[in-house]
Short mmCIF file of C-alpha atoms and ligand atoms in Angstrom, two decimals:
data_model
loop_
_atom_site.label_atom_id
_atom_site.label_comp_id
_atom_site.label_asym_id
_atom_site.label_seq_id
_atom_site.Cartn_x
_atom_site.Cartn_y
_atom_site.Cartn_z
CA MET A 175 71.68 94.71 77.50
CA SER A 176 70.89 93.01 81.04
CA ARG A 177 72.78 93.75 84.14
CA ASN A 178 74.58 90.76 83.71
CA HIS A 179 75.51 90.77 80.22
CA LYS A 180 79.13 92.45 80.44
CA PHE A 181 80.01 90.40 83.90
CA SER A 182 79.11 87.43 82.39
CA SER A 183 80.76 87.83 79.04
CA TYR A 184 84.14 87.71 81.08
CA ARG A 185 83.19 84.09 82.76
CA LYS A 186 84.28 82.33 79.32
CA LEU A 187 87.98 83.64 79.86
CA ILE A 188 88.53 82.14 83.58
CA VAL A 189 89.16 78.09 83.85
CA GLY A 190 86.89 76.30 86.14
CA LEU A 191 83.70 78.24 86.81
CA ASP A 192 81.44 75.73 85.87
CA LYS A 193 82.69 73.03 88.32
CA GLU A 194 80.12 71.77 90.80
CA VAL A 195 81.21 71.58 94.38
CA PRO A 196 79.53 68.88 96.84
CA LEU A 197 77.32 70.31 99.56
CA SER A 198 76.98 68.53 102.98
CA SER A 199 73.63 67.49 101.88
CA GLY A 200 75.28 65.17 99.34
CA LYS A 201 74.09 67.59 96.19
CA LYS A 202 76.33 69.36 93.94
CA VAL A 203 76.03 73.09 92.64
CA VAL A 204 78.24 75.19 91.10
CA GLY A 205 80.68 76.91 93.31
CA ILE A 206 81.16 80.53 93.46
CA ASN A 207 84.07 81.94 94.22
CA PHE A 208 84.40 85.05 96.36
CA ASP A 209 87.83 84.46 97.58
CA ASN A 210 89.84 86.43 94.93
CA ALA A 211 92.13 88.09 97.62
CA ALA A 212 93.63 84.83 98.45
CA THR A 213 94.45 83.60 95.08
CA THR A 214 92.44 83.99 91.53
CA PRO A 215 91.59 81.11 89.32
CA PRO A 216 93.71 81.04 85.80
CA PHE A 217 92.75 82.64 82.77
CA VAL A 218 91.97 80.17 80.22
CA SER A 219 94.65 82.05 77.75
CA VAL A 220 97.08 81.58 80.47
CA VAL A 221 96.76 77.78 80.73
CA LYS A 222 96.78 77.82 76.84
CA GLU A 223 100.02 79.85 76.66
CA VAL A 224 101.29 77.44 79.13
CA VAL A 225 100.14 74.09 77.03
CA LYS A 226 101.72 75.73 74.36
CA PHE A 227 105.22 76.72 75.19
CA SER A 228 105.48 73.17 77.06
CA PRO A 229 107.06 71.65 74.19
CA TRP A 230 109.70 74.54 73.96
CA TYR A 231 110.35 74.32 77.78
CA SER A 232 114.14 73.92 78.54
CA SER A 233 116.46 75.38 81.01
CA VAL A 234 117.07 79.43 80.98
CA HIS A 235 120.70 81.01 80.76
CA ARG A 236 121.91 77.38 81.15
CA GLY A 237 122.11 75.54 77.83
CA THR A 238 123.07 76.29 74.39
CA GLY A 239 120.15 74.09 72.81
CA TYR A 240 117.95 75.32 70.50
CA LYS A 241 114.61 75.06 73.15
CA SER A 242 117.03 76.61 75.79
CA LYS A 243 117.53 79.50 73.53
CA ILE A 244 113.83 80.33 73.08
CA SER A 245 113.38 79.61 76.83
CA SER A 246 116.09 82.19 77.71
CA GLN A 247 114.71 84.93 75.31
CA ILE A 248 110.94 84.50 76.59
CA TYR A 249 112.22 84.92 80.00
CA ASP A 250 114.96 87.73 79.33
CA ASP A 251 112.01 89.67 77.20
CA ALA A 252 109.26 89.19 79.62
CA ARG A 253 111.19 91.80 82.00
CA ARG A 254 110.44 94.43 79.48
CA LEU A 255 106.45 93.69 79.35
CA VAL A 256 106.37 93.68 82.99
CA LEU A 257 107.99 97.00 82.94
CA ASP A 258 105.80 98.47 80.50
CA PHE A 259 102.63 97.14 82.31
CA VAL A 260 103.46 99.26 85.34
CA ASN A 261 104.99 102.13 83.39
CA ALA A 262 108.59 101.76 84.99
CA ASP A 263 111.21 103.26 82.72
CA PRO A 264 113.37 100.15 81.35
CA GLU A 265 116.45 102.33 81.64
CA LYS A 266 116.46 102.77 85.41
CA TYR A 267 114.19 99.87 86.69
CA THR A 268 114.84 96.09 86.76
CA VAL A 269 112.80 93.22 87.00
CA ILE A 270 113.40 90.47 89.48
CA PHE A 271 111.33 87.18 89.40
CA VAL A 272 110.76 85.84 92.80
CA LYS A 273 108.11 83.27 93.89
CA ASN A 274 105.28 85.75 95.44
CA THR A 275 105.05 89.17 96.96
CA THR A 276 106.37 87.55 100.45
CA GLU A 277 109.36 86.45 98.80
CA GLY A 278 109.76 90.00 97.00
CA ILE A 279 109.48 92.00 100.34
CA ASN A 280 111.58 89.80 102.33
CA LYS A 281 114.39 89.93 99.19
CA LEU A 282 114.04 93.80 99.60
CA SER A 283 114.30 93.94 103.30
CA TYR A 284 117.83 92.13 103.01
CA ARG A 285 118.75 94.73 100.24
CA LEU A 286 117.36 98.05 101.57
CA ILE A 287 118.30 97.96 105.29
CA GLY A 288 121.71 99.23 105.97
CA SER A 289 121.80 99.30 109.58
CA PRO A 290 119.39 98.36 112.54
CA ASP A 291 119.05 102.15 113.58
CA CYS A 292 117.72 103.24 110.39
CA ILE A 293 113.56 103.88 110.26
CA VAL A 294 111.04 102.02 108.52
CA LEU A 295 107.45 103.41 108.62
CA SER A 296 105.19 100.62 107.75
CA THR A 297 101.47 100.88 108.55
CA CYS A 298 99.00 99.65 111.04
CA MET A 299 96.89 98.00 108.01
CA GLU A 300 99.60 95.90 106.26
CA HIS A 301 99.50 92.32 105.63
CA HIS A 302 102.03 90.53 108.04
CA SER A 303 104.32 89.90 104.75
CA ASN A 304 104.90 93.93 104.87
CA ASP A 305 105.51 93.84 108.64
CA LEU A 306 107.24 91.07 109.78
CA PRO A 307 110.37 90.87 107.29
CA TRP A 308 111.21 94.18 108.66
CA ARG A 309 111.00 93.84 112.20
CA ASP A 310 114.35 91.89 112.70
CA LYS A 311 116.46 94.22 110.65
CA CYS A 312 115.63 97.80 111.38
CA THR A 313 113.51 100.25 113.44
CA VAL A 314 109.67 99.55 112.74
CA ARG A 315 107.59 102.55 113.54
CA TYR A 316 103.80 102.04 112.09
CA VAL A 317 101.77 104.62 110.64
CA GLU A 318 98.39 105.00 112.31
CA VAL A 319 94.98 104.04 110.82
CA ASP A 320 91.79 106.18 111.79
CA ASP A 321 88.52 104.54 113.63
CA LYS A 322 87.35 103.48 110.12
CA GLY A 323 90.81 101.81 109.54
CA ARG A 324 91.82 104.09 107.07
CA LEU A 325 95.53 105.08 106.71
CA SER A 326 96.09 108.48 108.45
CA MET A 327 98.20 110.66 106.21
CA GLU A 328 98.63 113.32 108.96
CA ASP A 329 100.25 110.48 111.36
CA LEU A 330 102.52 109.51 108.44
CA GLU A 331 103.62 113.02 107.98
CA ASP A 332 104.16 113.52 111.62
CA LYS A 333 106.46 110.33 111.74
CA LEU A 334 108.28 111.64 108.72
CA ARG A 335 108.72 114.93 110.94
CA LYS A 336 109.31 113.29 113.67
CA TYR A 337 111.98 111.08 112.42
CA ARG A 338 113.40 113.12 109.43
CA GLY A 339 116.76 112.54 108.45
CA SER A 340 116.20 108.60 109.68
CA VAL A 341 113.48 107.32 107.66
CA LYS A 342 114.91 105.13 104.79
CA LEU A 343 111.60 103.71 103.64
CA VAL A 344 108.06 104.06 103.78
CA THR A 345 106.14 100.49 103.01
CA VAL A 346 102.73 100.19 102.34
CA THR A 347 100.25 98.18 100.71
CA GLY A 348 98.42 99.70 97.59
CA ALA A 349 95.05 98.03 98.89
CA SER A 350 94.22 96.44 101.55
CA ASN A 351 93.54 92.45 101.78
CA VAL A 352 91.24 93.20 104.58
CA THR A 353 89.16 96.28 104.20
CA GLY A 354 90.12 96.85 100.33
CA TYR A 355 91.20 100.45 100.77
CA ILE A 356 93.02 101.64 98.32
CA ASN A 357 95.96 103.73 99.29
CA ASP A 358 96.74 107.33 97.43
CA ILE A 359 100.51 105.87 96.97
CA HIS A 360 101.35 108.87 94.90
CA LYS A 361 100.66 110.92 97.68
CA ILE A 362 102.35 108.71 99.98
CA ALA A 363 105.46 108.72 97.45
CA ALA A 364 105.60 112.43 97.55
CA LEU A 365 105.51 113.02 101.08
CA ALA A 366 108.21 109.93 101.44
CA HIS A 367 110.05 111.61 98.92
CA GLU A 368 110.14 115.11 100.53
CA TYR A 369 111.30 113.85 103.67
CA GLY A 370 114.51 111.88 102.00
CA ALA A 371 112.83 108.42 102.02
CA LYS A 372 111.72 105.92 99.57
CA ILE A 373 108.37 104.26 99.17
CA LEU A 374 107.77 100.32 98.76
CA VAL A 375 104.29 99.17 97.49
CA ASP A 376 102.91 95.95 98.23
CA GLY A 377 100.95 95.49 95.31
CA ALA A 378 99.60 91.98 95.90
CA GLN A 379 96.23 93.52 96.02
CA LEU A 380 96.35 96.52 93.58
CA VAL A 381 97.92 95.09 90.64
CA PRO A 382 95.07 92.63 89.59
CA HIS A 383 92.34 95.33 89.81
CA ALA A 384 93.88 98.50 88.87
CA GLU A 385 96.18 100.42 86.65
CA ILE A 386 99.76 101.15 88.00
CA ASP A 387 101.89 103.91 87.12
CA MET A 388 105.21 103.84 88.83
CA LYS A 389 106.18 106.96 87.11
CA GLN A 390 109.66 108.29 86.04
CA PRO A 391 112.35 108.57 88.78
CA ASP A 392 112.47 112.35 88.62
CA GLU A 393 108.62 112.90 89.33
CA GLU A 394 108.36 113.63 92.74
CA ASP A 395 105.36 111.22 93.36
CA HIS A 396 106.90 107.99 91.39
CA ILE A 397 107.46 104.66 93.20
CA ASP A 398 110.64 103.26 94.01
CA TYR A 399 109.59 99.81 94.55
CA LEU A 400 106.68 97.53 93.50
CA VAL A 401 106.23 94.08 94.56
CA PHE A 402 103.42 91.65 93.32
CA SER A 403 102.04 88.04 92.83
CA ALA A 404 100.77 86.27 89.58
CA HIS A 405 98.73 84.08 91.58
CA LYS A 406 96.14 86.91 92.41
CA MET A 407 96.23 87.88 88.74
CA TYR A 408 95.17 84.78 86.90
CA ALA A 409 98.33 83.06 86.49
CA PRO A 410 98.95 80.50 89.18
CA PHE A 411 102.38 79.24 88.24
CA GLY A 412 104.26 80.38 91.06
CA ILE A 413 105.92 83.45 90.04
CA GLY A 414 106.04 87.08 91.87
CA VAL A 415 107.87 90.11 90.64
CA ILE A 416 110.18 92.90 92.19
CA VAL A 417 110.18 96.28 90.15
CA ALA A 418 112.97 98.18 91.34
CA PRO A 419 115.99 100.57 90.53
CA LYS A 420 118.70 98.70 88.70
CA GLU A 421 121.11 100.44 91.46
CA CYS A 422 119.33 98.86 94.31
CA PHE A 423 120.78 95.49 93.42
CA ARG A 424 124.03 96.71 91.97
CA TYR A 425 126.41 96.57 94.82
CA GLY A 426 126.31 93.93 97.77
CA VAL A 427 125.65 90.30 98.41
CA PRO A 428 122.70 88.37 97.20
CA GLU A 429 120.88 86.96 100.31
CA TYR A 430 120.40 83.52 98.25
CA LYS A 431 123.40 82.41 96.48
CA GLY A 432 124.14 79.68 93.99
CA GLY A 433 123.65 78.69 90.36
CA GLY A 434 123.12 81.52 87.90
CA THR A 435 124.32 84.36 90.53
CA VAL A 436 127.87 84.78 89.20
CA GLN A 437 130.38 85.41 86.87
CA LEU A 438 133.45 84.23 88.34
CA VAL A 439 134.13 81.76 91.11
CA THR A 440 137.70 80.72 92.63
CA ARG A 441 138.11 79.13 96.12
CA GLU A 442 139.43 82.66 96.99
CA TYR A 443 136.84 84.91 95.59
CA VAL A 444 133.36 85.35 93.71
CA ASP A 445 132.40 87.89 91.21
CA TRP A 446 128.75 88.28 91.39
CA ASP A 447 126.59 88.81 87.98
CA GLU A 448 125.11 92.09 87.66
CA PRO A 449 121.65 92.32 88.52
CA PRO A 450 118.88 91.01 87.82
CA GLY A 451 120.92 87.77 87.51
CA LYS A 452 122.50 87.99 90.75
CA GLU A 453 119.53 88.15 92.76
CA GLU A 454 117.76 85.17 90.89
CA ALA A 455 119.64 82.10 92.19
CA GLY A 456 118.88 78.69 90.84
CA SER A 457 116.98 77.65 87.81
CA PRO A 458 114.34 80.32 86.56
CA ASN A 459 110.62 79.39 86.88
CA ILE A 460 110.09 80.16 82.90
CA LEU A 461 106.39 78.43 82.81
CA GLY A 462 105.46 81.19 85.89
CA VAL A 463 106.97 83.77 83.49
CA VAL A 464 104.83 82.75 80.41
CA ALA A 465 101.72 82.43 82.47
CA LEU A 466 102.62 86.05 84.22
CA ILE A 467 102.98 87.75 80.49
CA ALA A 468 99.79 85.54 79.24
CA ALA A 469 98.05 87.19 82.12
CA ILE A 470 99.47 90.76 81.71
CA GLU A 471 98.45 90.45 77.98
CA GLU A 472 94.84 89.60 78.70
CA LEU A 473 94.30 92.15 81.38
CA ARG A 474 95.71 94.65 79.02
CA LYS A 475 93.06 93.45 76.23
CA LEU A 476 90.33 93.91 79.03
CA GLY A 477 91.81 97.15 80.06
CA MET A 478 92.38 97.89 83.69
CA LYS A 479 90.20 101.07 83.79
CA ASN A 480 87.24 99.19 82.55
CA LEU A 481 88.11 95.98 85.18
CA GLU A 482 88.43 98.78 88.08
CA ARG A 483 84.85 100.32 87.20
CA GLN A 484 83.24 96.62 87.02
CA GLU A 485 84.72 95.58 89.99
CA GLU A 486 83.73 98.85 92.00
CA VAL A 487 79.70 98.57 90.30
CA LEU A 488 79.58 94.91 92.05
CA THR A 489 81.26 96.14 95.11
CA ASP A 490 78.90 98.92 95.86
CA TYR A 491 75.80 96.57 94.77
CA ALA A 492 77.14 94.12 97.31
CA LEU A 493 77.44 96.58 99.94
CA MET A 494 74.08 98.25 99.42
CA ARG A 495 72.54 94.62 99.79
CA MET A 496 74.66 93.76 102.90
CA LYS A 497 73.97 97.16 104.48
CA LYS A 498 70.17 96.00 104.72
CA ILE A 499 70.45 92.92 106.26
CA PRO A 500 69.88 92.91 109.89
CA PHE A 501 72.69 91.43 112.43
CA ILE A 502 75.53 92.14 109.80
CA GLN A 503 78.19 94.00 110.98
CA LEU A 504 80.53 95.77 108.27
CA TYR A 505 83.89 97.17 109.03
CA GLY A 506 85.30 100.15 107.56
CA GLU A 507 83.61 103.14 105.92
CA VAL A 508 80.64 101.76 104.10
CA ASP A 509 78.26 104.88 104.10
CA ASP A 510 80.75 107.46 102.09
CA LYS A 511 82.14 106.59 99.07
CA VAL A 512 85.90 105.39 99.35
CA LYS A 513 88.40 104.01 96.86
CA ARG A 514 88.46 100.29 97.30
CA VAL A 515 89.01 97.13 95.51
CA GLY A 516 86.33 94.25 95.52
CA ILE A 517 86.82 93.17 99.28
CA ILE A 518 84.12 93.57 101.96
CA PRO A 519 84.61 92.06 105.53
CA PHE A 520 81.71 91.35 107.88
CA ASN A 521 80.41 89.17 110.77
CA ILE A 522 76.81 88.27 111.86
CA VAL A 523 75.99 88.98 115.43
CA GLY A 524 75.85 85.54 117.24
CA ILE A 525 77.86 83.54 115.04
CA PRO A 526 81.47 82.92 114.93
CA HIS A 527 83.32 83.77 111.58
CA GLN A 528 84.66 80.35 111.09
CA GLU A 529 80.88 79.25 111.28
CA ILE A 530 79.71 81.50 108.79
CA ALA A 531 82.30 80.41 106.42
CA LYS A 532 81.75 76.85 106.85
CA ILE A 533 77.96 77.25 106.25
CA LEU A 534 78.48 79.27 103.02
CA SER A 535 80.94 76.74 101.47
CA GLU A 536 79.28 73.56 102.94
CA ASP A 537 75.52 74.75 102.54
CA ALA A 538 75.79 77.18 99.44
CA GLY A 539 79.26 76.35 97.78
CA ILE A 540 80.05 79.87 98.06
CA ALA A 541 84.12 79.94 98.99
CA VAL A 542 85.10 83.04 101.33
CA ARG A 543 88.01 83.02 103.76
CA SER A 544 87.61 83.77 107.44
CA GLY A 545 89.84 84.98 110.37
CA CYS A 546 92.40 87.32 110.41
CA PHE A 547 93.60 87.15 106.83
CA CYS A 548 97.61 87.09 107.72
CA ALA A 549 97.00 90.70 108.92
CA GLN A 550 96.09 90.20 112.59
CA PRO A 551 96.93 93.60 114.35
CA TYR A 552 94.91 95.32 111.30
CA VAL A 553 91.82 92.74 112.48
CA GLN A 554 92.17 93.33 116.03
CA ARG A 555 92.00 96.90 115.38
CA LEU A 556 89.28 96.89 113.13
CA LEU A 557 87.45 94.59 116.07
CA ASN A 558 88.55 96.89 119.07
CA ILE A 559 89.96 93.97 120.92
CA PRO A 560 91.92 94.95 123.71
CA GLY A 561 95.58 93.92 124.00
CA GLY A 562 94.55 91.77 127.53
CA GLU A 563 92.16 89.73 125.36
CA ILE A 564 94.77 89.21 122.79
CA GLU A 565 96.99 87.70 125.37
CA MET A 566 94.40 84.99 126.62
CA TYR A 567 94.47 83.74 123.18
CA ARG A 568 98.22 83.30 123.33
CA THR A 569 97.70 81.46 126.88
CA HIS A 570 94.56 79.66 125.75
CA PRO A 571 95.49 78.68 121.88
CA ALA A 572 92.21 76.13 121.89
CA LEU A 573 89.96 79.25 122.11
CA ASN A 574 88.52 80.28 119.08
CA LYS A 575 90.03 83.61 118.24
CA PRO A 576 88.22 86.26 116.73
CA GLY A 577 88.01 87.44 113.06
CA LEU A 578 86.10 88.43 110.22
CA VAL A 579 84.74 86.77 107.17
CA ARG A 580 85.71 88.41 103.88
CA ILE A 581 84.46 88.19 100.43
CA SER A 582 86.46 89.40 97.69
CA PHE A 583 86.02 89.75 93.88
CA GLY A 584 87.35 88.75 90.65
CA LEU A 585 86.67 90.19 87.00
CA TYR A 586 84.68 87.19 86.36
CA ASN A 587 82.10 87.76 89.55
CA THR A 588 78.63 88.61 88.62
CA PHE A 589 75.41 90.43 90.11
CA ASN A 590 73.56 86.86 89.96
CA GLU A 591 76.64 85.64 92.27
CA VAL A 592 76.25 88.58 94.63
CA ASP A 593 72.19 87.73 94.56
CA GLY A 594 72.82 84.00 95.71
CA PHE A 595 75.00 84.93 98.22
CA ILE A 596 72.68 87.52 99.81
CA SER A 597 69.96 85.33 100.04
CA LYS A 598 72.20 82.44 101.82
CA ILE A 599 73.44 85.26 104.17
CA ASN A 600 69.58 86.12 104.52
CA ARG A 601 69.12 82.53 105.42
CA ILE A 602 71.83 82.32 107.97
CA VAL A 603 70.42 85.36 110.02
CA THR A 604 67.07 84.22 109.97
CA ASN A 605 68.06 80.80 111.48
CA LYS A 606 70.73 82.02 113.24
CA ASP A 607 69.61 81.18 116.58
CA PHE A 608 69.96 77.34 115.39
CA CYS A 609 73.23 77.74 113.75
N1 LIG B 900 97.28 87.51 101.59
C1 LIG B 900 96.28 86.30 101.07
C2 LIG B 900 94.86 87.08 101.47
O1 LIG B 900 94.73 87.88 101.75
C3 LIG B 900 96.48 85.09 100.87
O2 LIG B 900 94.07 85.60 101.47
#
């Protein structure tokens, strides 16, 4: 079997991979998408399922018509399928459907924080979505990363010890959207629980690439809260997921209020519905849920362990080839094996990151992302940018800000595509003085 065979066999599962994109020369080429950490193209099965369901589309939890009953049933049953996918106990956990991971973490930030004095431990490697929502509601402390950008378990334990009794939550990414590092979420969970804190995992980058096991709540290393987005798992129809203990939403008032959230309302009082209804104000996104469930079924059919291994092989291959190119700067640990999803950040000495991304797109049809990937403090750290320099970008907003170029793989990317990328990078490096 050829090196590419298995990888290529996944390509027919994805929409749009044969699309040609225009280059600045006027030529057209079949595009290469190495920007899967931002969003993934849809599965064919997802689009088919959405189209198949569309004639039955109707309101959820609001109508008595036949189609409305079908739509409501699919929507309600989906929670069980999601819980099963992440191995969460359906007796104890519930699923709240939201727009995406960002909305999910914001929602939890309203619900989990009782007082501005309680401490949340975030980390120095988070996406803004797992940092900013906490800042105005509690005292945030950041767990350090080492010189390669890996999370420091020692610092986590030091901080848990130092703030013992006040740390309500450890909130951590399952996998970094900048370096791809996979955090040992169960080890972190066990530590957090030992010190009386809960753990929230931002699963946006992890759930599409690895098997998730939230475990039973009586296991010391179980996950308390998990949040993820369907648009990063081949189901781009605007749905995201919070998996959380039912208890978490039982008491209190939802931050969004309106249709579908109540049992009884008078001018004098409101009796809120039970969760999850209470937390899903407005008409639910049933098409998003249909898409998500179809994606979960496809991912399970392919086998998360298979995908993990395959993406690892492709990432190792890309790294091995990139390391040999002069003037390439790679970030994080690239010599020793570390657990990572298929994400590689880099720069080319002497060429601004925006320029590299532009050349890849306009000269070769290769889509990447460049900049700070909504994780500015982490990227500033990886680039060793002193605070004074960052201030300068504040006072001179027209200056090009420092950043990285990022390639990120999906399950359908191939060795041939990596070879095409490497040959373009080689050409950029060779001609770099003309860029
Ligand atoms: N957070 C997404 C990314 O890393 C959008 O690109």
